[in-house]
Amino acid sequence: MVATAAAPAVQAEPEHIAPAPAASVVETVAVVKAVAETQPTTTTGAPAVTAAPAAQSAAPAAQPPAQVAPSVVEKPAAVEQPVKPKAEAKLYGSRTLGQWIKLVVLLALGAVAAAAILVLAARGVTTLPGVPEFLERYPGAYDLPDTAEPGFPWWAQWAHFFNIFLMVLIIRSGYQVRTQEKPPAFWTPKGGGKKISINLWLHQSLDILWLANGLIFVVLLFASGRWGRIVPTSWEAVPNALSALLQYMTLDWPVETGWVNYNSLQQLMYFIVVFIAAPLAAITGARMSEFWPKDAKTLNRIYPVEIARAVHFPTMLFFVLFILVHVFLVFATGALRNLNHMFGGTDEVNWVGFWLFAAAIAITAAGWYAARPLVLAPIAKLFGQVSSR
């Protein structure tokens, strides 16, 4: 009976024991660990105090500690790296290199498509009634006067070379004058006058040399009696030129006899270049230049500068187109013989004319490269004053 009554008392005892606070349990464990570290060990190496395991086993029985809000550690904000701006593409004139390449490709594709359409259309025209008879009656050329000697004299060869060299640099400097907003240098005449860009000075100086070269060529052309080569002497030149044009367009090209006689289309084009386009470029260029009298009110009213500007640039485009077509036909209709005509002075087929042509192109390319302020300034100083602004 005593044992039976005591049992409940023992079982009820834990209910009256207040649970240890969580903080005291943690402190107890910490103290026990500290004592264990400071107490000497037994001979067997075991620690003298082994209360820590008991305390650790008692810890799970304790109530879980109160939740303590952890301290929030703010992470430093990420430093934004500055974004490097993209380098602007270099402009060549008004476009970038990639834009120029795309434009050239599109123009080339358009030119090929247009050429194919023209060839097909021209061949269709040759099948129309009366056209074959027209081509037979007008083969593309007519007989020249007896005074027109065959061949190309030395002065014609040199004039042709100087014309190539000067025309290329004139077109380049003219384009620079038209598009360049800030010239690299300026030139002022020695005797006083308006300050102009060094590119305009180069353009006008080359114009003077080009006109002198053309004038010498025309004088020798008439003095030698060879003017009939490029000046039409018969109205048959017109239908023969149409016939030659149709033959070119069908790719069934007329026979090349440039050493003796140009076909009528060539003759008319050379006549237009020498006696119409060149004087037109000179007259409009002079009106736009500083040499034109500004105080001539009546003359300026009759010939306003706006008309000169409207005509001068299209004239330059005509020269560019003529040069491209001319060079293409020279190589497409017998390159070695044609180059020998104007550069070698012979009707033979060999490489002499080709290498002379290559030398002319190399000299022209060197002139293109040298046409810059570093080279132009010392030359321009011989005729005026050069300044940076």
mmCIF file of C-alpha atoms in Angstrom:
data_model
loop_
_atom_site.group_PDB
_atom_site.id
_atom_site.type_symbol
_atom_site.label_atom_id
_atom_site.label_comp_id
_atom_site.label_asym_id
_atom_site.label_seq_id
_atom_site.Cartn_x
_atom_site.Cartn_y
_atom_site.Cartn_z
ATOM 1 C CA MET A 1 0.000 0.000 0.000
ATOM 2 C CA VAL A 2 2.783 2.372 0.769
ATOM 3 C CA ALA A 3 4.449 1.621 -2.499
ATOM 4 C CA THR A 4 1.246 2.081 -4.348
ATOM 5 C CA ALA A 5 0.633 5.465 -2.776
ATOM 6 C CA ALA A 6 4.143 6.684 -3.387
ATOM 7 C CA ALA A 7 4.137 6.031 -7.078
ATOM 8 C CA PRO A 8 1.790 8.820 -7.988
ATOM 9 C CA ALA A 9 3.822 11.246 -5.922
ATOM 10 C CA VAL A 10 6.941 10.432 -7.879
ATOM 11 C CA GLN A 11 5.149 10.739 -11.219
ATOM 12 C CA ALA A 12 3.617 14.065 -10.280
ATOM 13 C CA GLU A 13 6.887 15.621 -9.243
ATOM 14 C CA PRO A 14 8.054 16.660 -12.743
ATOM 15 C CA GLU A 15 4.843 18.619 -13.270
ATOM 16 C CA HIS A 16 5.788 20.977 -10.405
ATOM 17 C CA ILE A 17 9.320 21.601 -11.638
ATOM 18 C CA ALA A 18 9.469 24.751 -13.679
ATOM 19 C CA PRO A 19 11.336 24.197 -16.924
ATOM 20 C CA ALA A 20 14.696 25.902 -17.168
ATOM 21 C CA PRO A 21 14.749 28.893 -19.341
ATOM 22 C CA ALA A 22 16.335 28.342 -22.709
ATOM 23 C CA ALA A 23 18.977 30.941 -21.984
ATOM 24 C CA SER A 24 20.081 29.161 -18.760
ATOM 25 C CA VAL A 25 20.413 25.869 -20.590
ATOM 26 C CA VAL A 26 22.666 27.468 -23.169
ATOM 27 C CA GLU A 27 24.724 29.106 -20.433
ATOM 28 C CA THR A 28 25.054 25.782 -18.601
ATOM 29 C CA VAL A 29 26.317 24.044 -21.683
ATOM 30 C CA ALA A 30 28.835 26.818 -22.245
ATOM 31 C CA VAL A 31 30.084 26.618 -18.607
ATOM 32 C CA VAL A 32 30.395 22.836 -18.722
ATOM 33 C CA LYS A 33 32.425 23.053 -21.893
ATOM 34 C CA ALA A 34 34.707 25.648 -20.375
ATOM 35 C CA VAL A 35 35.266 23.522 -17.240
ATOM 36 C CA ALA A 36 35.908 20.438 -19.305
ATOM 37 C CA GLU A 37 38.602 22.264 -21.175
ATOM 38 C CA THR A 38 40.311 23.459 -17.960
ATOM 39 C CA GLN A 39 40.101 20.186 -15.878
ATOM 40 C CA PRO A 40 43.018 17.721 -15.945
ATOM 41 C CA THR A 41 42.470 14.465 -17.734
ATOM 42 C CA THR A 42 42.746 10.965 -16.185
ATOM 43 C CA THR A 43 45.465 8.509 -16.938
ATOM 44 C CA THR A 44 43.369 7.053 -19.657
ATOM 45 C CA GLY A 45 43.054 10.434 -21.309
ATOM 46 C CA ALA A 46 39.344 10.855 -20.530
ATOM 47 C CA PRO A 47 38.274 14.243 -19.189
ATOM 48 C CA ALA A 48 37.675 14.485 -15.489
ATOM 49 C CA VAL A 49 34.359 16.182 -15.835
ATOM 50 C CA THR A 50 31.811 14.555 -18.141
ATOM 51 C CA ALA A 51 28.789 16.639 -17.364
ATOM 52 C CA ALA A 52 28.646 18.135 -20.823
ATOM 53 C CA PRO A 53 27.030 15.098 -22.482
ATOM 54 C CA ALA A 54 24.407 15.016 -19.789
ATOM 55 C CA ALA A 55 23.697 18.657 -20.251
ATOM 56 C CA GLN A 56 23.556 18.171 -24.017
ATOM 57 C CA SER A 57 21.117 15.283 -23.587
ATOM 58 C CA ALA A 58 19.011 17.420 -21.334
ATOM 59 C CA ALA A 59 18.879 20.255 -23.765
ATOM 60 C CA PRO A 60 16.371 18.651 -26.137
ATOM 61 C CA ALA A 61 13.967 18.196 -23.247
ATOM 62 C CA ALA A 62 13.956 21.921 -22.588
ATOM 63 C CA GLN A 63 11.386 24.157 -24.174
ATOM 64 C CA PRO A 64 12.489 25.628 -27.507
ATOM 65 C CA PRO A 65 14.004 29.072 -27.078
ATOM 66 C CA ALA A 66 12.039 32.095 -27.956
ATOM 67 C CA GLN A 67 12.408 33.175 -31.549
ATOM 68 C CA VAL A 68 14.793 36.069 -31.782
ATOM 69 C CA ALA A 69 14.616 38.155 -34.906
ATOM 70 C CA PRO A 70 17.963 37.843 -36.596
ATOM 71 C CA SER A 71 19.775 41.030 -37.285
ATOM 72 C CA VAL A 72 19.477 41.998 -40.910
ATOM 73 C CA VAL A 73 22.818 42.620 -42.541
ATOM 74 C CA GLU A 74 22.401 44.946 -45.465
ATOM 75 C CA LYS A 75 24.470 43.954 -48.477
ATOM 76 C CA PRO A 76 26.222 46.788 -50.236
ATOM 77 C CA ALA A 77 24.444 47.829 -53.389
ATOM 78 C CA ALA A 78 26.080 46.585 -56.543
ATOM 79 C CA VAL A 79 28.132 49.280 -58.192
ATOM 80 C CA GLU A 80 26.939 49.768 -61.747
ATOM 81 C CA GLN A 81 29.740 49.681 -64.242
ATOM 82 C CA PRO A 82 29.639 52.587 -66.671
ATOM 83 C CA VAL A 83 28.534 51.496 -70.124
ATOM 84 C CA LYS A 84 31.049 52.441 -72.752
ATOM 85 C CA PRO A 85 29.376 54.271 -75.609
ATOM 86 C CA LYS A 86 29.673 52.598 -78.967
ATOM 87 C CA ALA A 87 32.198 54.218 -81.241
ATOM 88 C CA GLU A 88 30.514 56.056 -84.077
ATOM 89 C CA ALA A 89 31.191 54.628 -87.506
ATOM 90 C CA LYS A 90 33.580 56.711 -89.591
ATOM 91 C CA LEU A 91 31.915 58.599 -92.390
ATOM 92 C CA TYR A 92 33.296 58.645 -95.908
ATOM 93 C CA GLY A 93 31.485 61.599 -97.366
ATOM 94 C CA SER A 94 27.873 61.258 -96.280
ATOM 95 C CA ARG A 95 27.899 57.484 -95.620
ATOM 96 C CA THR A 96 29.770 54.856 -93.654
ATOM 97 C CA LEU A 97 31.889 52.221 -95.358
ATOM 98 C CA GLY A 98 29.175 49.608 -94.913
ATOM 99 C CA GLN A 99 26.558 51.932 -96.386
ATOM 100 C CA TRP A 100 28.782 52.648 -99.389
ATOM 101 C CA ILE A 101 29.326 48.929 -99.968
ATOM 102 C CA LYS A 102 25.581 48.275 -99.832
ATOM 103 C CA LEU A 103 24.958 51.167 -102.221
ATOM 104 C CA VAL A 104 27.581 49.935 -104.683
ATOM 105 C CA VAL A 105 26.179 46.396 -104.562
ATOM 106 C CA LEU A 106 22.638 47.654 -105.151
ATOM 107 C CA LEU A 107 23.778 49.867 -108.017
ATOM 108 C CA ALA A 108 25.733 47.006 -109.565
ATOM 109 C CA LEU A 109 22.754 44.666 -109.346
ATOM 110 C CA GLY A 110 20.491 47.361 -110.754
ATOM 111 C CA ALA A 111 22.920 48.031 -113.603
ATOM 112 C CA VAL A 112 23.087 44.339 -114.501
ATOM 113 C CA ALA A 113 19.307 44.033 -114.448
ATOM 114 C CA ALA A 114 18.888 47.191 -116.549
ATOM 115 C CA ALA A 115 21.520 46.006 -119.040
ATOM 116 C CA ALA A 116 19.777 42.662 -119.428
ATOM 117 C CA ILE A 117 16.462 44.396 -120.075
ATOM 118 C CA LEU A 118 18.049 46.718 -122.658
ATOM 119 C CA VAL A 119 19.723 43.855 -124.486
ATOM 120 C CA LEU A 120 16.490 41.906 -124.715
ATOM 121 C CA ALA A 121 14.575 44.992 -125.838
ATOM 122 C CA ALA A 122 17.190 45.872 -128.477
ATOM 123 C CA ARG A 123 17.174 42.374 -129.898
ATOM 124 C CA GLY A 124 13.419 42.576 -130.093
ATOM 125 C CA VAL A 125 13.692 45.847 -132.040
ATOM 126 C CA THR A 126 15.970 44.245 -134.651
ATOM 127 C CA THR A 127 13.162 41.828 -135.543
ATOM 128 C CA LEU A 128 10.712 44.605 -136.391
ATOM 129 C CA PRO A 129 9.887 45.249 -140.071
ATOM 130 C CA GLY A 130 12.370 47.550 -141.800
ATOM 131 C CA VAL A 131 15.020 47.447 -139.058
ATOM 132 C CA PRO A 132 17.284 44.842 -140.737
ATOM 133 C CA GLU A 133 17.224 46.939 -143.938
ATOM 134 C CA PHE A 134 18.104 50.058 -141.909
ATOM 135 C CA LEU A 135 21.105 48.332 -140.344
ATOM 136 C CA GLU A 136 22.269 47.166 -143.756
ATOM 137 C CA ARG A 137 21.998 50.639 -145.295
ATOM 138 C CA TYR A 138 23.685 52.359 -142.353
ATOM 139 C CA PRO A 139 26.332 49.964 -140.970
ATOM 140 C CA GLY A 140 27.452 52.424 -138.283
ATOM 141 C CA ALA A 141 30.079 54.586 -140.035
ATOM 142 C CA TYR A 142 30.557 56.634 -143.178
ATOM 143 C CA ASP A 143 33.628 57.536 -145.219
ATOM 144 C CA LEU A 144 35.800 60.383 -143.919
ATOM 145 C CA PRO A 145 37.336 63.198 -146.003
ATOM 146 C CA ASP A 146 40.692 62.443 -147.604
ATOM 147 C CA THR A 147 42.424 64.953 -145.316
ATOM 148 C CA ALA A 148 41.682 62.794 -142.246
ATOM 149 C CA GLU A 149 44.829 60.723 -141.910
ATOM 150 C CA PRO A 150 44.718 57.454 -139.967
ATOM 151 C CA GLY A 151 46.510 56.849 -136.720
ATOM 152 C CA PHE A 152 47.221 58.921 -133.617
ATOM 153 C CA PRO A 153 50.188 61.319 -133.579
ATOM 154 C CA TRP A 154 52.389 61.822 -130.527
ATOM 155 C CA TRP A 155 50.686 65.058 -129.492
ATOM 156 C CA ALA A 156 47.313 63.292 -129.406
ATOM 157 C CA GLN A 157 48.780 60.592 -127.171
ATOM 158 C CA TRP A 158 50.240 63.137 -124.727
ATOM 159 C CA ALA A 159 47.044 65.202 -124.731
ATOM 160 C CA HIS A 160 45.079 62.049 -123.949
ATOM 161 C CA PHE A 161 47.346 61.223 -120.999
ATOM 162 C CA PHE A 162 47.180 64.752 -119.558
ATOM 163 C CA ASN A 163 43.424 64.698 -120.014
ATOM 164 C CA ILE A 164 43.137 61.499 -117.955
ATOM 165 C CA PHE A 165 45.377 62.841 -115.190
ATOM 166 C CA LEU A 166 43.702 66.248 -114.944
ATOM 167 C CA MET A 167 40.123 65.017 -115.301
ATOM 168 C CA VAL A 168 40.474 62.552 -112.428
ATOM 169 C CA LEU A 169 41.885 65.210 -110.089
ATOM 170 C CA ILE A 170 39.345 67.814 -111.250
ATOM 171 C CA ILE A 171 36.450 65.465 -110.456
ATOM 172 C CA ARG A 172 37.980 64.607 -107.070
ATOM 173 C CA SER A 173 38.642 68.220 -106.039
ATOM 174 C CA GLY A 174 35.245 69.320 -107.348
ATOM 175 C CA TYR A 175 33.520 66.693 -105.232
ATOM 176 C CA GLN A 176 35.523 67.839 -102.188
ATOM 177 C CA VAL A 177 34.519 71.451 -102.756
ATOM 178 C CA ARG A 178 30.875 70.421 -103.006
ATOM 179 C CA THR A 179 30.767 68.178 -99.918
ATOM 180 C CA GLN A 180 33.472 69.356 -97.482
ATOM 181 C CA GLU A 181 32.071 71.548 -94.692
ATOM 182 C CA LYS A 182 35.369 72.485 -93.005
ATOM 183 C CA PRO A 183 38.294 72.812 -95.424
ATOM 184 C CA PRO A 184 41.719 71.755 -94.086
ATOM 185 C CA ALA A 185 43.358 75.015 -95.241
ATOM 186 C CA PHE A 186 42.670 78.283 -97.059
ATOM 187 C CA TRP A 187 44.385 80.240 -99.811
ATOM 188 C CA THR A 188 44.484 83.992 -100.443
ATOM 189 C CA PRO A 189 45.889 85.552 -103.657
ATOM 190 C CA LYS A 190 49.102 87.576 -103.379
ATOM 191 C CA GLY A 191 47.519 90.674 -104.834
ATOM 192 C CA GLY A 192 44.631 90.438 -102.406
ATOM 193 C CA GLY A 193 41.200 89.013 -102.878
ATOM 194 C CA LYS A 194 38.725 86.675 -101.315
ATOM 195 C CA LYS A 195 40.024 83.809 -99.225
ATOM 196 C CA ILE A 196 39.030 80.411 -100.621
ATOM 197 C CA SER A 197 39.567 76.818 -99.530
ATOM 198 C CA ILE A 198 42.699 75.080 -100.707
ATOM 199 C CA ASN A 199 40.499 72.468 -102.399
ATOM 200 C CA LEU A 200 38.812 75.183 -104.464
ATOM 201 C CA TRP A 201 42.237 76.623 -105.309
ATOM 202 C CA LEU A 202 43.330 73.169 -106.525
ATOM 203 C CA HIS A 203 40.123 72.711 -108.507
ATOM 204 C CA GLN A 204 40.472 76.040 -110.287
ATOM 205 C CA SER A 205 44.192 75.554 -110.931
ATOM 206 C CA LEU A 206 43.555 72.152 -112.482
ATOM 207 C CA ASP A 207 40.771 73.659 -114.583
ATOM 208 C CA ILE A 208 43.207 76.162 -116.064
ATOM 209 C CA LEU A 209 45.702 73.412 -116.936
ATOM 210 C CA TRP A 210 42.910 71.255 -118.379
ATOM 211 C CA LEU A 211 41.658 74.091 -120.573
ATOM 212 C CA ALA A 212 45.209 74.811 -121.775
ATOM 213 C CA ASN A 213 45.665 71.139 -122.657
ATOM 214 C CA GLY A 214 42.355 71.089 -124.527
ATOM 215 C CA LEU A 215 43.127 74.285 -126.399
ATOM 216 C CA ILE A 216 46.487 72.917 -127.577
ATOM 217 C CA PHE A 217 44.785 69.708 -128.685
ATOM 218 C CA VAL A 218 42.103 71.531 -130.697
ATOM 219 C CA VAL A 219 44.649 73.803 -132.387
ATOM 220 C CA LEU A 220 46.799 70.845 -133.438
ATOM 221 C CA LEU A 221 43.704 68.891 -134.458
ATOM 222 C CA PHE A 222 42.700 71.507 -137.028
ATOM 223 C CA ALA A 223 46.268 72.344 -138.026
ATOM 224 C CA SER A 224 46.974 68.723 -138.912
ATOM 225 C CA GLY A 225 43.710 68.220 -140.824
ATOM 226 C CA ARG A 226 42.645 65.408 -138.495
ATOM 227 C CA TRP A 227 39.585 67.302 -137.250
ATOM 228 C CA GLY A 228 37.379 65.164 -139.520
ATOM 229 C CA ARG A 229 38.000 62.231 -137.170
ATOM 230 C CA ILE A 230 35.771 63.739 -134.463
ATOM 231 C CA VAL A 231 33.803 66.443 -136.319
ATOM 232 C CA PRO A 232 30.831 65.121 -138.339
ATOM 233 C CA THR A 233 31.104 66.040 -142.014
ATOM 234 C CA SER A 234 27.865 64.423 -143.222
ATOM 235 C CA TRP A 235 24.290 64.088 -142.030
ATOM 236 C CA GLU A 236 24.752 60.362 -142.431
ATOM 237 C CA ALA A 237 26.471 60.514 -139.057
ATOM 238 C CA VAL A 238 23.060 60.600 -137.335
ATOM 239 C CA PRO A 239 21.488 57.392 -138.768
ATOM 240 C CA ASN A 240 24.846 55.627 -138.583
ATOM 241 C CA ALA A 241 25.145 56.601 -134.916
ATOM 242 C CA LEU A 242 21.676 55.139 -134.243
ATOM 243 C CA SER A 243 22.698 51.963 -136.059
ATOM 244 C CA ALA A 244 25.910 51.694 -134.009
ATOM 245 C CA LEU A 245 23.963 52.272 -130.787
ATOM 246 C CA LEU A 246 21.517 49.496 -131.646
ATOM 247 C CA GLN A 247 24.406 47.156 -132.453
ATOM 248 C CA TYR A 248 26.067 47.919 -129.093
ATOM 249 C CA MET A 249 22.811 47.298 -127.259
ATOM 250 C CA THR A 250 22.307 43.892 -128.903
ATOM 251 C CA LEU A 251 25.935 42.961 -128.021
ATOM 252 C CA ASP A 252 26.521 42.384 -131.734
ATOM 253 C CA TRP A 253 29.005 45.237 -131.753
ATOM 254 C CA PRO A 254 30.125 47.093 -134.874
ATOM 255 C CA VAL A 255 33.552 46.338 -136.294
ATOM 256 C CA GLU A 256 36.253 48.308 -134.455
ATOM 257 C CA THR A 257 38.321 50.383 -136.905
ATOM 258 C CA GLY A 258 39.386 53.220 -134.625
ATOM 259 C CA TRP A 259 42.870 53.460 -136.161
ATOM 260 C CA VAL A 260 41.351 54.583 -139.480
ATOM 261 C CA ASN A 261 37.829 55.759 -138.684
ATOM 262 C CA TYR A 262 35.593 55.929 -135.631
ATOM 263 C CA ASN A 263 32.052 54.695 -135.954
ATOM 264 C CA SER A 264 29.492 57.505 -136.022
ATOM 265 C CA LEU A 265 28.413 57.049 -132.404
ATOM 266 C CA GLN A 266 32.005 57.424 -131.234
ATOM 267 C CA GLN A 267 32.466 60.440 -133.475
ATOM 268 C CA LEU A 268 29.387 62.203 -132.117
ATOM 269 C CA MET A 269 30.338 61.470 -128.505
ATOM 270 C CA TYR A 270 33.889 62.771 -128.947
ATOM 271 C CA PHE A 271 32.502 65.865 -130.655
ATOM 272 C CA ILE A 272 30.113 66.481 -127.737
ATOM 273 C CA VAL A 273 32.899 66.010 -125.177
ATOM 274 C CA VAL A 274 35.441 68.272 -126.873
ATOM 275 C CA PHE A 275 33.261 71.005 -128.365
ATOM 276 C CA ILE A 276 30.158 71.098 -126.116
ATOM 277 C CA ALA A 277 30.700 69.581 -122.661
ATOM 278 C CA ALA A 278 34.199 70.963 -122.128
ATOM 279 C CA PRO A 279 33.307 74.570 -123.021
ATOM 280 C CA LEU A 280 30.116 74.269 -120.962
ATOM 281 C CA ALA A 281 32.123 73.144 -117.931
ATOM 282 C CA ALA A 282 34.562 76.013 -118.474
ATOM 283 C CA ILE A 283 31.880 78.704 -118.817
ATOM 284 C CA THR A 284 29.880 77.570 -115.790
ATOM 285 C CA GLY A 285 33.037 77.084 -113.737
ATOM 286 C CA ALA A 286 34.280 80.578 -114.577
ATOM 287 C CA ARG A 287 30.936 82.058 -113.505
ATOM 288 C CA MET A 288 31.237 80.358 -110.125
ATOM 289 C CA SER A 289 34.895 81.250 -109.611
ATOM 290 C CA GLU A 290 36.476 84.273 -107.954
ATOM 291 C CA PHE A 291 37.734 85.499 -111.316
ATOM 292 C CA TRP A 292 34.226 86.491 -112.364
ATOM 293 C CA PRO A 293 33.589 90.257 -112.063
ATOM 294 C CA LYS A 294 31.191 90.739 -109.163
ATOM 295 C CA ASP A 295 30.319 94.331 -109.998
ATOM 296 C CA ALA A 296 29.123 93.620 -113.547
ATOM 297 C CA LYS A 297 25.430 93.945 -112.691
ATOM 298 C CA THR A 298 24.110 93.667 -116.234
ATOM 299 C CA LEU A 299 26.247 90.623 -117.006
ATOM 300 C CA ASN A 300 25.320 88.980 -113.705
ATOM 301 C CA ARG A 301 21.638 89.592 -114.389
ATOM 302 C CA ILE A 302 21.915 88.019 -117.849
ATOM 303 C CA TYR A 303 23.957 85.101 -116.555
ATOM 304 C CA PRO A 304 23.066 84.485 -112.877
ATOM 305 C CA VAL A 305 25.250 82.204 -110.797
ATOM 306 C CA GLU A 306 22.299 79.920 -110.031
ATOM 307 C CA ILE A 307 22.174 78.816 -113.663
ATOM 308 C CA ALA A 308 25.892 78.044 -113.630
ATOM 309 C CA ARG A 309 25.532 75.923 -110.485
ATOM 310 C CA ALA A 310 22.555 74.059 -111.951
ATOM 311 C CA VAL A 311 24.530 73.161 -115.091
ATOM 312 C CA HIS A 312 28.070 72.639 -113.765
ATOM 313 C CA PHE A 313 27.411 69.601 -111.577
ATOM 314 C CA PRO A 314 25.370 67.652 -114.186
ATOM 315 C CA THR A 315 28.159 68.365 -116.664
ATOM 316 C CA MET A 316 30.609 66.717 -114.289
ATOM 317 C CA LEU A 317 28.300 63.704 -113.993
ATOM 318 C CA PHE A 318 28.226 63.493 -117.789
ATOM 319 C CA PHE A 319 32.032 63.331 -117.858
ATOM 320 C CA VAL A 320 32.038 60.592 -115.201
ATOM 321 C CA LEU A 321 29.505 58.527 -117.151
ATOM 322 C CA PHE A 322 31.390 59.043 -120.406
ATOM 323 C CA ILE A 323 34.687 57.937 -118.832
ATOM 324 C CA LEU A 324 33.133 54.773 -117.385
ATOM 325 C CA VAL A 325 31.492 53.750 -120.671
ATOM 326 C CA HIS A 326 34.573 54.727 -122.676
ATOM 327 C CA VAL A 327 36.962 52.640 -120.559
ATOM 328 C CA PHE A 328 34.551 49.692 -120.592
ATOM 329 C CA LEU A 329 34.335 49.699 -124.380
ATOM 330 C CA VAL A 330 38.106 50.095 -124.767
ATOM 331 C CA PHE A 331 38.642 46.856 -122.858
ATOM 332 C CA ALA A 332 35.602 45.040 -124.248
ATOM 333 C CA THR A 333 36.328 45.649 -127.944
ATOM 334 C CA GLY A 334 39.993 44.631 -128.075
ATOM 335 C CA ALA A 335 41.980 45.997 -125.153
ATOM 336 C CA LEU A 336 45.540 45.527 -126.445
ATOM 337 C CA ARG A 337 44.887 47.040 -129.871
ATOM 338 C CA ASN A 338 42.832 49.952 -128.493
ATOM 339 C CA LEU A 339 45.436 50.776 -125.846
ATOM 340 C CA ASN A 340 48.151 50.642 -128.470
ATOM 341 C CA HIS A 341 46.245 53.188 -130.553
ATOM 342 C CA MET A 342 46.316 55.930 -127.922
ATOM 343 C CA PHE A 343 49.342 55.014 -125.790
ATOM 344 C CA GLY A 344 51.623 53.125 -128.157
ATOM 345 C CA GLY A 345 50.914 54.956 -131.420
ATOM 346 C CA THR A 346 50.588 51.742 -133.413
ATOM 347 C CA ASP A 347 47.888 49.435 -134.757
ATOM 348 C CA GLU A 348 49.757 46.297 -133.734
ATOM 349 C CA VAL A 349 48.531 43.926 -131.059
ATOM 350 C CA ASN A 350 51.139 43.751 -128.282
ATOM 351 C CA TRP A 351 51.563 44.743 -124.645
ATOM 352 C CA VAL A 352 53.347 48.077 -125.166
ATOM 353 C CA GLY A 353 50.212 50.168 -124.970
ATOM 354 C CA PHE A 354 48.944 48.237 -121.981
ATOM 355 C CA TRP A 355 52.059 48.904 -119.896
ATOM 356 C CA LEU A 356 52.077 52.558 -120.909
ATOM 357 C CA PHE A 357 48.432 52.729 -119.842
ATOM 358 C CA ALA A 358 49.340 51.060 -116.537
ATOM 359 C CA ALA A 359 52.069 53.660 -115.988
ATOM 360 C CA ALA A 360 49.569 56.448 -116.711
ATOM 361 C CA ILE A 361 47.158 54.988 -114.152
ATOM 362 C CA ALA A 362 49.969 54.708 -111.575
ATOM 363 C CA ILE A 363 50.933 58.368 -112.099
ATOM 364 C CA THR A 364 47.293 59.392 -111.799
ATOM 365 C CA ALA A 365 46.917 57.392 -108.576
ATOM 366 C CA ALA A 366 50.051 59.065 -107.180
ATOM 367 C CA GLY A 367 48.579 62.463 -108.053
ATOM 368 C CA TRP A 368 45.337 61.483 -106.296
ATOM 369 C CA TYR A 369 47.290 60.557 -103.157
ATOM 370 C CA ALA A 370 49.481 63.673 -103.280
ATOM 371 C CA ALA A 371 46.510 66.055 -103.614
ATOM 372 C CA ARG A 372 46.412 66.830 -99.882
ATOM 373 C CA PRO A 373 47.258 69.956 -97.845
ATOM 374 C CA LEU A 374 50.709 68.697 -96.821
ATOM 375 C CA VAL A 375 51.783 68.604 -100.471
ATOM 376 C CA LEU A 376 49.532 71.348 -101.830
ATOM 377 C CA ALA A 377 50.444 74.028 -99.282
ATOM 378 C CA PRO A 378 54.054 74.626 -100.495
ATOM 379 C CA ILE A 379 52.823 74.836 -104.105
ATOM 380 C CA ALA A 380 49.933 77.132 -103.218
ATOM 381 C CA LYS A 381 52.310 79.453 -101.300
ATOM 382 C CA LEU A 382 54.076 80.235 -104.582
ATOM 383 C CA PHE A 383 50.920 82.013 -105.753
ATOM 384 C CA GLY A 384 49.448 83.329 -102.508
ATOM 385 C CA GLN A 385 49.154 82.917 -98.773
ATOM 386 C CA VAL A 386 48.081 79.662 -97.106
ATOM 387 C CA SER A 387 46.479 79.687 -93.676
ATOM 388 C CA SER A 388 44.700 77.214 -91.435
ATOM 389 C CA ARG A 389 41.616 79.447 -91.138
#
